[in-house]
Coordinates of C-alpha atoms in Angstrom, one line a residue:
M59 CA 87.0 -75.2 -58.3
A60 CA 84.5 -75.1 -55.7
K61 CA 81.5 -72.9 -56.7
V62 CA 81.1 -69.9 -54.4
Q63 CA 77.6 -70.5 -52.3
R64 CA 75.3 -67.4 -52.7
K65 CA 73.7 -65.8 -49.5
R66 CA 70.1 -66.1 -49.2
I67 CA 67.9 -63.3 -49.4
G68 CA 66.2 -64.4 -45.7
D69 CA 69.7 -64.5 -44.1
I70 CA 70.7 -60.9 -45.4
L71 CA 67.4 -59.6 -44.7
L72 CA 67.7 -61.3 -40.8
E73 CA 71.5 -60.0 -40.6
T74 CA 70.5 -56.5 -41.8
G75 CA 68.0 -56.2 -39.2
V76 CA 65.2 -55.6 -41.5
I77 CA 63.3 -58.9 -40.5
T78 CA 63.1 -61.0 -37.2
P79 CA 63.8 -65.1 -37.3
Q80 CA 60.0 -65.2 -36.8
Q81 CA 59.0 -63.2 -39.5
L82 CA 61.0 -65.3 -41.8
A83 CA 59.8 -68.7 -40.6
E84 CA 56.4 -67.5 -41.0
A85 CA 57.1 -66.4 -44.5
L86 CA 59.0 -69.5 -45.3
A87 CA 56.1 -71.4 -44.2
Q88 CA 53.7 -69.1 -46.3
Q89 CA 56.1 -69.3 -49.3
R90 CA 55.5 -73.2 -49.2
R91 CA 52.0 -73.5 -49.6
T92 CA 51.9 -70.6 -51.8
R93 CA 54.9 -70.7 -53.9
E94 CA 55.3 -67.0 -54.1
R95 CA 58.9 -65.6 -54.1
L96 CA 59.8 -64.8 -50.7
G97 CA 60.5 -61.1 -50.9
R98 CA 56.7 -60.8 -52.3
V99 CA 55.4 -62.7 -49.1
L100 CA 57.5 -60.6 -46.3
V101 CA 55.9 -57.3 -48.4
D102 CA 52.4 -58.4 -48.4
Q103 CA 52.8 -59.5 -44.8
G104 CA 54.2 -55.9 -44.0
A105 CA 57.5 -57.5 -42.5
A106 CA 59.7 -55.5 -45.2
S107 CA 59.3 -53.1 -47.6
E108 CA 59.7 -53.3 -51.5
K109 CA 62.9 -51.4 -51.4
Q110 CA 64.1 -53.3 -48.4
I111 CA 63.7 -56.5 -50.8
A112 CA 65.3 -55.2 -53.9
Q113 CA 68.4 -53.9 -51.7
A114 CA 68.4 -57.2 -50.6
L115 CA 68.5 -58.8 -53.9
A116 CA 71.2 -56.5 -55.2
A117 CA 73.1 -57.5 -52.7
Q118 CA 72.8 -61.3 -53.1
L119 CA 73.2 -60.9 -56.8
D120 CA 75.8 -58.3 -57.0
L121 CA 74.0 -56.4 -59.4
P122 CA 73.0 -52.5 -59.2
L123 CA 70.0 -51.2 -57.7
V124 CA 68.4 -48.6 -59.8
A125 CA 66.0 -46.0 -59.0
L126 CA 63.7 -46.0 -62.1
S127 CA 61.4 -42.9 -60.9
S128 CA 64.2 -40.4 -61.9
A129 CA 65.8 -42.9 -64.9
R130 CA 65.4 -41.9 -68.4
L131 CA 64.4 -44.7 -70.5
D132 CA 66.0 -44.8 -74.0
P133 CA 63.3 -45.2 -76.8
N134 CA 65.4 -47.5 -78.6
A135 CA 65.9 -50.1 -75.9
V136 CA 61.9 -49.8 -75.4
K137 CA 61.4 -50.8 -79.0
L138 CA 62.8 -54.1 -78.5
I139 CA 60.4 -55.4 -76.3
P140 CA 57.1 -56.0 -77.1
E141 CA 54.7 -54.2 -74.3
I142 CA 52.3 -57.4 -73.9
L143 CA 55.8 -59.3 -72.7
A144 CA 57.2 -56.4 -70.6
R145 CA 54.1 -56.4 -68.6
K146 CA 53.9 -60.1 -68.5
R147 CA 57.4 -61.0 -67.3
R148 CA 57.6 -57.6 -65.4
V149 CA 60.6 -55.9 -67.1
V150 CA 61.2 -52.5 -68.2
P151 CA 64.0 -51.8 -70.9
L152 CA 66.3 -49.0 -69.7
R153 CA 69.3 -48.7 -72.5
L154 CA 71.1 -50.3 -74.8
D155 CA 75.2 -51.1 -73.4
G156 CA 76.9 -52.3 -76.5
G157 CA 75.4 -55.5 -77.5
Q158 CA 73.5 -55.9 -74.8
V159 CA 69.8 -54.5 -73.7
V160 CA 69.7 -53.7 -69.9
V161 CA 66.5 -54.2 -68.0
A162 CA 65.2 -53.6 -64.7
M163 CA 63.5 -56.3 -63.1
A164 CA 62.2 -56.7 -59.4
D165 CA 63.3 -60.7 -59.7
P166 CA 66.4 -60.9 -61.6
L167 CA 66.4 -64.8 -60.7
D168 CA 63.5 -65.4 -62.9
V169 CA 65.2 -67.2 -66.1
F170 CA 62.1 -67.7 -67.9
A171 CA 61.7 -63.8 -68.1
L172 CA 65.3 -63.3 -69.2
D173 CA 65.2 -66.1 -71.7
D174 CA 62.0 -64.2 -73.4
V175 CA 63.4 -60.9 -73.2
G176 CA 66.5 -62.4 -74.9
I177 CA 64.7 -64.1 -77.8
A178 CA 62.4 -60.5 -78.6
A179 CA 65.3 -58.5 -78.2
R180 CA 67.6 -60.6 -80.3
R181 CA 70.5 -59.9 -78.3
P182 CA 71.9 -60.7 -74.7
V183 CA 70.1 -59.5 -71.5
K184 CA 71.8 -57.6 -68.7
P185 CA 69.5 -57.3 -65.7
V186 CA 69.6 -54.6 -62.9
V187 CA 67.4 -54.5 -59.7
A188 CA 64.4 -52.4 -59.1
V189 CA 61.7 -52.1 -57.1
E190 CA 58.6 -53.7 -58.0
S191 CA 56.2 -51.1 -57.9
E192 CA 58.8 -49.1 -59.7
V193 CA 58.9 -51.3 -62.5
M194 CA 55.2 -51.1 -63.1
A195 CA 54.9 -47.5 -63.3
A196 CA 58.0 -47.3 -65.7
I197 CA 56.1 -49.9 -68.0
E198 CA 53.2 -47.3 -67.8
R199 CA 55.5 -44.7 -68.8
A200 CA 57.1 -46.3 -71.5
Y201 CA 54.2 -48.2 -73.0
G202 CA 51.6 -46.1 -72.1
M203 CA 51.7 -42.2 -73.2
G204 CA 55.5 -42.7 -74.9
A205 CA 53.8 -45.4 -77.2
A206 CA 50.6 -43.5 -77.7
A207 CA 52.7 -40.2 -78.5
Q208 CA 54.8 -42.5 -81.1
A209 CA 51.4 -43.4 -82.6
V210 CA 50.1 -40.1 -83.0
L211 CA 53.6 -39.1 -84.9
G212 CA 52.9 -41.3 -87.4
E213 CA 55.3 -44.4 -86.2
T214 CA 52.2 -46.9 -86.0
G215 CA 49.3 -44.9 -87.3
E216 CA 46.8 -45.0 -84.0
E217 CA 44.8 -42.1 -83.4
A218 CA 45.0 -40.4 -80.3
P219 CA 41.7 -39.0 -78.2
A220 CA 40.1 -36.0 -79.5
A221 CA 39.5 -32.7 -77.8
E222 CA 37.9 -30.1 -78.8
P223 CA 39.3 -26.7 -78.5
T224 CA 36.7 -23.7 -78.4
G225 CA 37.5 -21.5 -81.3
S226 CA 40.3 -23.1 -82.5
P227 CA 41.7 -22.7 -85.9
S228 CA 41.4 -25.1 -88.9
E229 CA 43.6 -27.9 -88.7
D230 CA 45.4 -28.8 -92.0
G231 CA 46.8 -32.3 -92.7
E232 CA 50.3 -31.2 -92.0
D233 CA 49.5 -29.9 -88.6
A234 CA 47.5 -33.0 -87.8
P235 CA 50.0 -35.3 -86.2
V236 CA 51.0 -32.2 -83.7
V237 CA 47.2 -31.4 -83.0
R238 CA 46.7 -35.0 -82.2
L239 CA 49.7 -35.0 -79.8
V240 CA 48.7 -32.1 -78.1
N241 CA 45.2 -33.6 -77.7
L242 CA 46.5 -36.7 -76.2
V243 CA 49.0 -35.0 -73.4
L244 CA 45.8 -32.6 -72.3
S245 CA 43.6 -35.6 -72.1
Q246 CA 46.3 -37.7 -70.5
A247 CA 46.4 -35.1 -67.9
L248 CA 42.9 -34.8 -67.0
K249 CA 42.4 -38.8 -67.0
D250 CA 45.5 -38.8 -64.5
R251 CA 44.3 -35.5 -62.2
A252 CA 46.8 -33.6 -63.0
S253 CA 46.9 -29.7 -61.8
D254 CA 49.7 -28.8 -64.2
V255 CA 51.5 -29.7 -67.1
H256 CA 54.9 -28.9 -67.8
I257 CA 56.8 -28.9 -71.2
E258 CA 60.6 -28.6 -70.6
P259 CA 62.8 -28.6 -73.6
T260 CA 66.4 -29.9 -73.0
E261 CA 69.6 -30.2 -75.1
S262 CA 68.4 -33.6 -76.9
E263 CA 64.9 -33.9 -76.2
M264 CA 61.1 -32.6 -74.8
R265 CA 60.0 -33.9 -71.4
I266 CA 56.6 -33.7 -70.3
R267 CA 55.7 -34.0 -66.5
Y268 CA 52.4 -33.7 -65.1
R269 CA 52.0 -32.8 -61.4
V270 CA 49.8 -34.8 -59.6
D271 CA 48.8 -34.7 -56.0
G272 CA 51.4 -31.9 -55.5
A273 CA 54.2 -34.0 -57.1
L274 CA 55.9 -34.0 -60.5
Q275 CA 55.8 -37.1 -62.8
T276 CA 57.7 -37.8 -66.0
V277 CA 55.0 -39.1 -68.2
M278 CA 57.0 -38.8 -71.7
T279 CA 59.7 -37.6 -73.5
L280 CA 59.5 -36.4 -77.3
P281 CA 62.1 -36.0 -80.1
K282 CA 63.7 -32.6 -80.2
S283 CA 62.2 -32.4 -83.7
V284 CA 58.4 -32.1 -82.4
Q285 CA 59.4 -28.9 -80.2
A286 CA 58.6 -26.2 -82.3
G287 CA 55.4 -28.1 -83.7
L288 CA 54.0 -28.4 -80.0
A289 CA 54.9 -25.0 -78.6
T290 CA 53.1 -23.2 -81.9
R291 CA 50.1 -25.4 -81.6
L292 CA 49.9 -24.7 -77.7
K293 CA 50.1 -20.7 -78.5
V294 CA 47.8 -20.6 -81.1
L295 CA 45.1 -22.3 -78.8
A296 CA 46.2 -19.5 -76.1
R297 CA 46.1 -16.6 -78.4
L298 CA 49.5 -15.8 -78.2
N299 CA 52.0 -14.3 -80.5
I300 CA 53.8 -17.7 -82.3
A301 CA 56.6 -15.5 -84.1
E302 CA 57.8 -13.7 -80.5
R303 CA 60.1 -16.6 -78.8
R304 CA 62.2 -14.2 -77.0
L305 CA 60.0 -13.0 -74.3
P306 CA 57.6 -14.7 -71.6
Q307 CA 53.9 -14.7 -72.6
D308 CA 50.6 -15.7 -70.6
G309 CA 47.3 -16.8 -72.4
A310 CA 44.5 -19.1 -71.8
F311 CA 42.2 -21.5 -73.5
E312 CA 39.3 -23.6 -73.2
V313 CA 39.0 -27.2 -74.5
A314 CA 36.2 -29.7 -74.2
L315 CA 37.9 -33.1 -72.9
D316 CA 35.3 -36.4 -72.2
G317 CA 32.3 -33.9 -71.8
R318 CA 34.1 -31.8 -69.6
R319 CA 34.7 -28.1 -70.2
I320 CA 38.3 -27.4 -69.0
D321 CA 40.1 -24.2 -68.7
F322 CA 44.1 -24.0 -69.2
R323 CA 46.1 -20.9 -68.2
V324 CA 49.1 -21.3 -70.4
S325 CA 52.9 -19.8 -69.6
T326 CA 55.9 -19.5 -71.7
V327 CA 59.3 -18.6 -70.7
P328 CA 62.3 -18.5 -73.1
T329 CA 65.4 -21.0 -71.8
I330 CA 68.6 -21.6 -73.6
F331 CA 67.0 -25.0 -75.7
G332 CA 64.0 -23.2 -76.5
E333 CA 60.4 -22.3 -75.0
R334 CA 59.5 -24.0 -72.0
I335 CA 55.4 -24.1 -71.5
A336 CA 53.3 -24.6 -68.1
L337 CA 49.7 -25.0 -68.4
R338 CA 47.3 -25.1 -65.3
L339 CA 44.1 -26.7 -65.3
L340 CA 40.9 -25.7 -64.0
D341 CA 37.9 -28.0 -64.4
K342 CA 34.9 -26.1 -64.8
T343 CA 32.6 -29.2 -64.1
K344 CA 34.2 -30.3 -61.0
G345 CA 31.6 -29.6 -58.1
L346 CA 32.7 -26.9 -55.0
L347 CA 33.9 -29.0 -52.1
T348 CA 32.4 -28.5 -48.4
L349 CA 34.5 -27.3 -45.4
E350 CA 34.5 -30.7 -44.1
Q351 CA 35.8 -31.8 -47.7
L352 CA 38.6 -29.4 -47.8
G353 CA 40.2 -30.9 -44.5
L354 CA 38.8 -28.9 -41.7
D355 CA 38.0 -30.9 -38.6
A356 CA 34.9 -30.2 -36.2
Q357 CA 36.7 -28.0 -34.0
A358 CA 38.4 -26.1 -36.9
R359 CA 35.3 -26.1 -38.7
R360 CA 33.3 -24.3 -35.7
R361 CA 36.0 -21.7 -35.1
Y362 CA 36.4 -20.6 -38.9
E363 CA 32.4 -20.7 -39.4
S364 CA 32.5 -18.2 -36.7
L365 CA 34.4 -16.2 -38.4
I366 CA 32.6 -16.1 -41.8
H367 CA 29.1 -15.6 -40.1
Q368 CA 30.2 -12.0 -38.8
P369 CA 29.0 -8.7 -40.4
F370 CA 32.3 -7.5 -41.3
G371 CA 35.9 -7.4 -40.9
I372 CA 38.5 -8.8 -42.3
I373 CA 39.3 -12.7 -42.8
L374 CA 42.7 -13.8 -44.3
V375 CA 43.6 -17.1 -45.7
S376 CA 47.2 -17.6 -45.8
G377 CA 49.5 -20.2 -46.8
P378 CA 52.2 -20.6 -50.1
T379 CA 51.3 -21.0 -53.7
G380 CA 49.4 -24.1 -54.4
S381 CA 48.5 -24.5 -50.9
G382 CA 44.4 -24.1 -51.8
K383 CA 43.9 -20.6 -50.7
T384 CA 41.5 -19.8 -53.4
T385 CA 39.4 -23.2 -53.3
T386 CA 38.8 -22.6 -49.2
L387 CA 37.7 -19.1 -50.3
V388 CA 35.5 -20.0 -52.8
S389 CA 33.8 -22.7 -51.1
T390 CA 33.4 -20.4 -48.4
L391 CA 31.4 -17.8 -50.4
A392 CA 29.2 -20.8 -51.8
L393 CA 28.8 -21.3 -48.0
L394 CA 27.5 -17.7 -48.0
N395 CA 25.7 -17.4 -51.1
S396 CA 22.1 -16.6 -50.8
V397 CA 19.6 -14.3 -52.6
D398 CA 19.9 -11.4 -49.9
K399 CA 23.4 -11.1 -50.2
N400 CA 25.2 -9.1 -52.8
I401 CA 28.8 -10.9 -53.1
I402 CA 31.4 -9.3 -55.2
T403 CA 34.9 -10.7 -56.3
V404 CA 37.8 -9.1 -57.9
E405 CA 40.4 -12.1 -58.7
D406 CA 43.4 -12.9 -61.1
P407 CA 42.5 -15.2 -62.5
V408 CA 38.5 -15.9 -62.0
E409 CA 39.0 -19.6 -61.5
Y410 CA 35.6 -20.8 -60.2
Q411 CA 32.3 -19.5 -61.3
L412 CA 29.5 -18.9 -58.7
P413 CA 25.7 -18.4 -59.7
G414 CA 24.5 -15.1 -58.0
V415 CA 27.9 -14.0 -57.3
S416 CA 29.5 -11.0 -59.7
H417 CA 33.2 -11.9 -60.5
I418 CA 35.8 -9.2 -62.0
Q419 CA 38.6 -10.2 -63.8
V420 CA 41.8 -8.1 -63.0
N421 CA 43.0 -6.7 -66.3
P422 CA 46.4 -4.5 -65.5
R423 CA 46.7 -3.6 -69.1
A424 CA 43.6 -1.8 -69.2
G425 CA 44.2 -0.4 -65.8
L426 CA 42.0 -2.9 -63.7
T427 CA 43.9 -3.8 -60.8
F428 CA 43.0 -5.1 -57.2
A429 CA 43.1 -2.0 -55.9
S430 CA 41.4 -0.2 -58.6
G431 CA 38.5 -3.0 -58.9
L432 CA 38.1 -2.6 -55.1
R433 CA 37.6 0.9 -55.0
S434 CA 34.9 0.7 -57.5
I435 CA 33.2 -2.7 -55.6
V436 CA 32.9 -0.6 -52.5
R437 CA 30.6 1.8 -54.3
Q438 CA 28.5 -1.4 -55.4
D439 CA 26.8 -1.7 -52.1
P440 CA 28.0 -4.9 -51.4
D441 CA 27.6 -7.5 -48.3
I442 CA 30.6 -9.6 -48.9
I443 CA 33.7 -8.7 -50.8
M444 CA 36.3 -11.7 -52.0
I445 CA 39.9 -10.3 -53.0
G446 CA 42.0 -12.6 -54.7
E447 CA 45.3 -11.6 -53.6
I448 CA 46.5 -8.6 -51.1
R449 CA 49.6 -8.0 -52.9
D450 CA 50.4 -4.3 -52.1
V451 CA 49.8 -1.9 -49.2
E452 CA 47.2 0.4 -51.5
T453 CA 45.2 -2.9 -51.7
A454 CA 45.7 -3.6 -47.8
E455 CA 44.4 0.0 -47.3
I456 CA 41.2 -0.2 -49.2
A457 CA 40.4 -3.5 -48.0
I458 CA 40.8 -2.7 -44.4
H459 CA 38.7 0.8 -44.8
A460 CA 35.7 -1.2 -46.4
S461 CA 35.7 -3.9 -43.5
L462 CA 35.5 -0.9 -41.2
T463 CA 32.6 0.7 -43.1
G464 CA 30.3 -2.3 -42.7
H465 CA 31.5 -4.9 -45.3
L466 CA 32.9 -8.9 -44.7
V467 CA 36.1 -8.9 -46.6
L468 CA 37.8 -12.7 -47.7
T469 CA 41.2 -12.5 -49.2
T470 CA 44.5 -14.2 -49.4
I471 CA 47.9 -13.5 -48.1
H472 CA 51.7 -15.4 -48.8
T473 CA 52.7 -16.0 -44.9
N474 CA 54.0 -19.1 -43.6
D475 CA 51.4 -19.3 -40.7
A476 CA 48.3 -17.4 -39.4
S477 CA 50.1 -15.3 -36.9
S478 CA 52.5 -14.2 -39.5
A479 CA 49.5 -12.9 -41.4
L480 CA 49.1 -10.0 -39.3
T481 CA 52.7 -9.1 -38.9
R482 CA 53.3 -9.1 -42.4
L483 CA 50.5 -6.4 -42.9
A484 CA 52.4 -4.0 -40.2
D485 CA 55.6 -4.9 -42.5
M486 CA 53.7 -3.6 -45.3
G487 CA 53.1 -0.2 -43.5
I488 CA 49.5 -0.9 -42.0
E489 CA 49.0 1.2 -38.6
A490 CA 48.7 -1.3 -35.9
Y491 CA 45.5 -0.3 -34.6
L492 CA 43.9 -1.1 -38.0
I493 CA 45.1 -4.6 -38.3
A494 CA 43.8 -4.9 -34.7
S495 CA 40.5 -3.4 -35.5
A496 CA 39.7 -4.8 -38.9
V497 CA 41.2 -8.4 -38.7
I498 CA 38.7 -10.8 -37.2
G499 CA 40.4 -14.0 -38.0
V500 CA 43.0 -15.7 -40.3
A501 CA 43.2 -19.5 -41.8
S502 CA 46.2 -21.0 -42.8
Q503 CA 46.6 -23.9 -44.8
R504 CA 48.7 -26.6 -46.6
L505 CA 48.1 -29.6 -48.6
V506 CA 49.3 -33.1 -47.8
R507 CA 48.5 -36.0 -49.8
L508 CA 46.2 -38.6 -49.0
L509 CA 46.8 -42.3 -48.9
C510 CA 45.8 -44.7 -51.7
P511 CA 42.8 -46.5 -49.8
Q512 CA 43.4 -49.7 -52.1
C513 CA 47.0 -50.2 -51.0
K514 CA 47.9 -48.6 -47.4
Q515 CA 49.1 -50.9 -44.8
P516 CA 49.0 -50.3 -41.1
A517 CA 52.4 -48.9 -39.8
P518 CA 54.1 -48.9 -36.5
I519 CA 52.8 -46.3 -33.9
P520 CA 55.5 -43.4 -33.3
K521 CA 55.5 -43.4 -29.5
E522 CA 57.1 -39.7 -29.7
I523 CA 54.6 -38.4 -32.2
V524 CA 51.4 -39.4 -30.0
N525 CA 53.3 -38.0 -26.7
W526 CA 53.8 -34.6 -28.7
L527 CA 50.5 -34.9 -30.3
Q528 CA 48.6 -35.1 -26.7
S529 CA 51.1 -32.3 -25.0
Q530 CA 49.1 -29.8 -28.0
V531 CA 45.9 -31.3 -28.1
K532 CA 45.1 -31.1 -24.4
E533 CA 42.3 -33.7 -24.9
P534 CA 42.1 -37.4 -25.1
L535 CA 43.2 -38.6 -28.5
P536 CA 41.5 -41.0 -30.8
P537 CA 42.9 -44.6 -31.0
A538 CA 46.2 -44.0 -33.7
E539 CA 45.7 -45.9 -37.0
F540 CA 49.3 -45.0 -38.3
Q541 CA 49.5 -46.1 -42.2
R542 CA 51.9 -46.2 -44.7
P543 CA 52.0 -46.0 -48.4
V544 CA 52.7 -49.1 -50.4
G545 CA 51.6 -48.4 -54.3
C546 CA 49.3 -50.0 -56.7
A547 CA 47.5 -49.4 -60.2
Q548 CA 45.2 -47.4 -59.0
C549 CA 47.3 -44.7 -57.3
R550 CA 50.4 -45.3 -60.4
H551 CA 52.4 -46.5 -57.5
T552 CA 52.8 -43.8 -55.6
G553 CA 51.2 -45.1 -52.7
Y554 CA 48.9 -41.8 -52.5
Q555 CA 45.7 -40.9 -54.5
G556 CA 44.1 -37.1 -53.6
R557 CA 45.0 -34.6 -51.1
T558 CA 43.5 -33.1 -47.8
G559 CA 44.1 -29.5 -46.3
I560 CA 45.4 -29.1 -42.8
F561 CA 44.8 -26.0 -40.9
E562 CA 45.3 -23.5 -38.2
I563 CA 42.4 -21.3 -37.3
L564 CA 43.4 -18.1 -35.9
V565 CA 40.7 -16.0 -34.0
V566 CA 41.7 -12.6 -33.1
T567 CA 40.2 -12.2 -29.4
E568 CA 40.8 -9.0 -26.9
A569 CA 44.5 -10.6 -25.5
L570 CA 45.6 -11.0 -29.5
R571 CA 44.1 -7.3 -30.4
G572 CA 46.2 -6.1 -27.5
R573 CA 49.3 -7.7 -28.2
T574 CA 48.7 -6.8 -31.9
L575 CA 48.4 -2.9 -31.2
A576 CA 51.9 -3.5 -29.2
R577 CA 53.2 -4.7 -32.2
G578 CA 54.0 -8.2 -30.9
S579 CA 55.8 -10.6 -33.2
A580 CA 54.5 -13.3 -35.0
A581 CA 55.6 -15.8 -32.3
E582 CA 54.1 -14.1 -29.2
L583 CA 50.9 -13.8 -31.3
A584 CA 51.1 -17.8 -32.1
E585 CA 51.7 -18.1 -28.4
I586 CA 48.8 -16.5 -26.9
A587 CA 46.4 -18.0 -29.8
R588 CA 47.5 -21.7 -28.8
S589 CA 46.9 -20.8 -25.5
E590 CA 43.4 -20.1 -26.8
G591 CA 42.5 -23.1 -28.1
M592 CA 44.0 -22.9 -32.0
L593 CA 45.3 -26.1 -33.2
G594 CA 49.0 -25.8 -35.1
L595 CA 49.3 -26.7 -38.6
R596 CA 51.6 -29.8 -37.7
A597 CA 49.5 -30.6 -34.7
D598 CA 46.4 -30.9 -37.5
G599 CA 48.2 -32.9 -39.6
M600 CA 49.6 -35.3 -37.2
L601 CA 46.0 -36.2 -36.4
K602 CA 44.9 -36.7 -39.7
A603 CA 48.3 -38.9 -39.9
M604 CA 47.2 -40.6 -36.7
Q605 CA 43.8 -41.3 -38.3
G606 CA 45.3 -43.2 -41.1
L607 CA 44.7 -40.5 -43.8
T608 CA 48.2 -39.3 -44.5
T609 CA 51.5 -39.9 -43.2
V610 CA 53.8 -38.2 -41.0
E611 CA 56.7 -37.5 -43.6
E612 CA 53.8 -35.9 -45.5
V613 CA 53.2 -33.4 -42.6
L614 CA 56.5 -32.9 -41.7
Q615 CA 57.3 -32.0 -45.4
V616 CA 55.0 -28.9 -45.2
T617 CA 55.6 -27.5 -41.7
R618 CA 57.5 -25.3 -40.6
V619 CA 60.8 -26.2 -39.0
E620 CA 60.1 -23.3 -36.6
E621 CA 57.1 -25.1 -35.3
P622 CA 57.3 -26.8 -32.0
A623 CA 59.6 -29.5 -32.4
L624 CA 59.0 -33.1 -31.6

């Protein structure tokens, strides 16, 4: 029987329109010189993405294409292949299928890798295709935190990095493995620049995820048997009731990790599979950001600074939860802080402590709310007041009256854009004349991920984005330098590293005051503000994408659908 001729990967990429004949010819010429895989050459040249190469390979070999970012790795399969072999041959064990071990590879044609893995696992190997960067990230997941956790639990006897909880109870020998496991989870979260840790019980296991740059990543799964000990250890640290598993609880603790003092805010909620725990990390040693580091460009910074140097009035910072509002307020206070200013804050919780500033922690159980704390602050002869959040009409009314009696008030409010902050106050029951008189400006913000500086690559210039942006900016645009994410070891193969803010700064002018008095809609207020020089959130984000700092996809993901269409 004649052997079926397999299509070449270059031909598949040509047929699907991924590459041009010229790009294929150039890649083949380079491959003859370097002996690299054709797919790797095409990716390095920017002619194709890793995902497109993986799709072509899967079609060529008639193998499944697996998304490793969401795949669960079977610990029993991982144990069969040593870490050093997995890293050397770039394979990640997925699961056991009968008598075979299923492994994900970027290059299933690598027969030497398949032979080595089969010998190590002592069973036949069944390959599937995956994106190369996802393979490397999955190897980190399988052999990094997972292996260390197994060591802590006594399977290999290794020790985990130590954390020193402030005022923690004594640790006996029976609890030591769980104590070391908690230390490992916390220290690794700090190394990975995580803002939150999620410990989530399922029916059969415990899943641990970190939120890094706003995106959740699974870092390890643990056996169900450690669930009770892990939850108890964290509740002891946070001084919570370890016997109460039916009601939500909130607490906090501080630990020393790698010479840094880190605050952890702890929240527990009961689920049908046990207690779910979320931890928020607050690094006390991290320096405050300047307005420029926050992401305010020159024009937005000038508009914002014109507001914060006013002697009185309210400045609102708006945005959803996790958009960096508190960081912006504290950075603003640091800029305004001086020996001749009396600055007092009321917050829940107090996240940053500034020298010379009086911080008040809200304590509803003791009767200290935002409203009652604000009433007391006004009698303390302040120059500047910062309120963590306007949550109710009572707080809003006191803040407005404080601003009208000669104080500069900074606070946050949950709205989608700057103009909506004004209408939200009206919806809460505040009189239009008070809003028009008291509010001097609104800063609305979002956070977008920054492209990894090590691996980002030039991307095609989307003409429709440039044309739309030119209609919004009304000034000559800088040269376009759009970039795309790739993924490398430095960014954990995500293509992104760090975040920055995108802003719109609304300055309340006479025209806006008049429209506010007439109870104009948020859309009407936004139209007036843009006509007077306000740059919208989406336009500010697209400018950053044009400068190669982030991507168009990131900006579209965090800005409103109702904003001007592209």
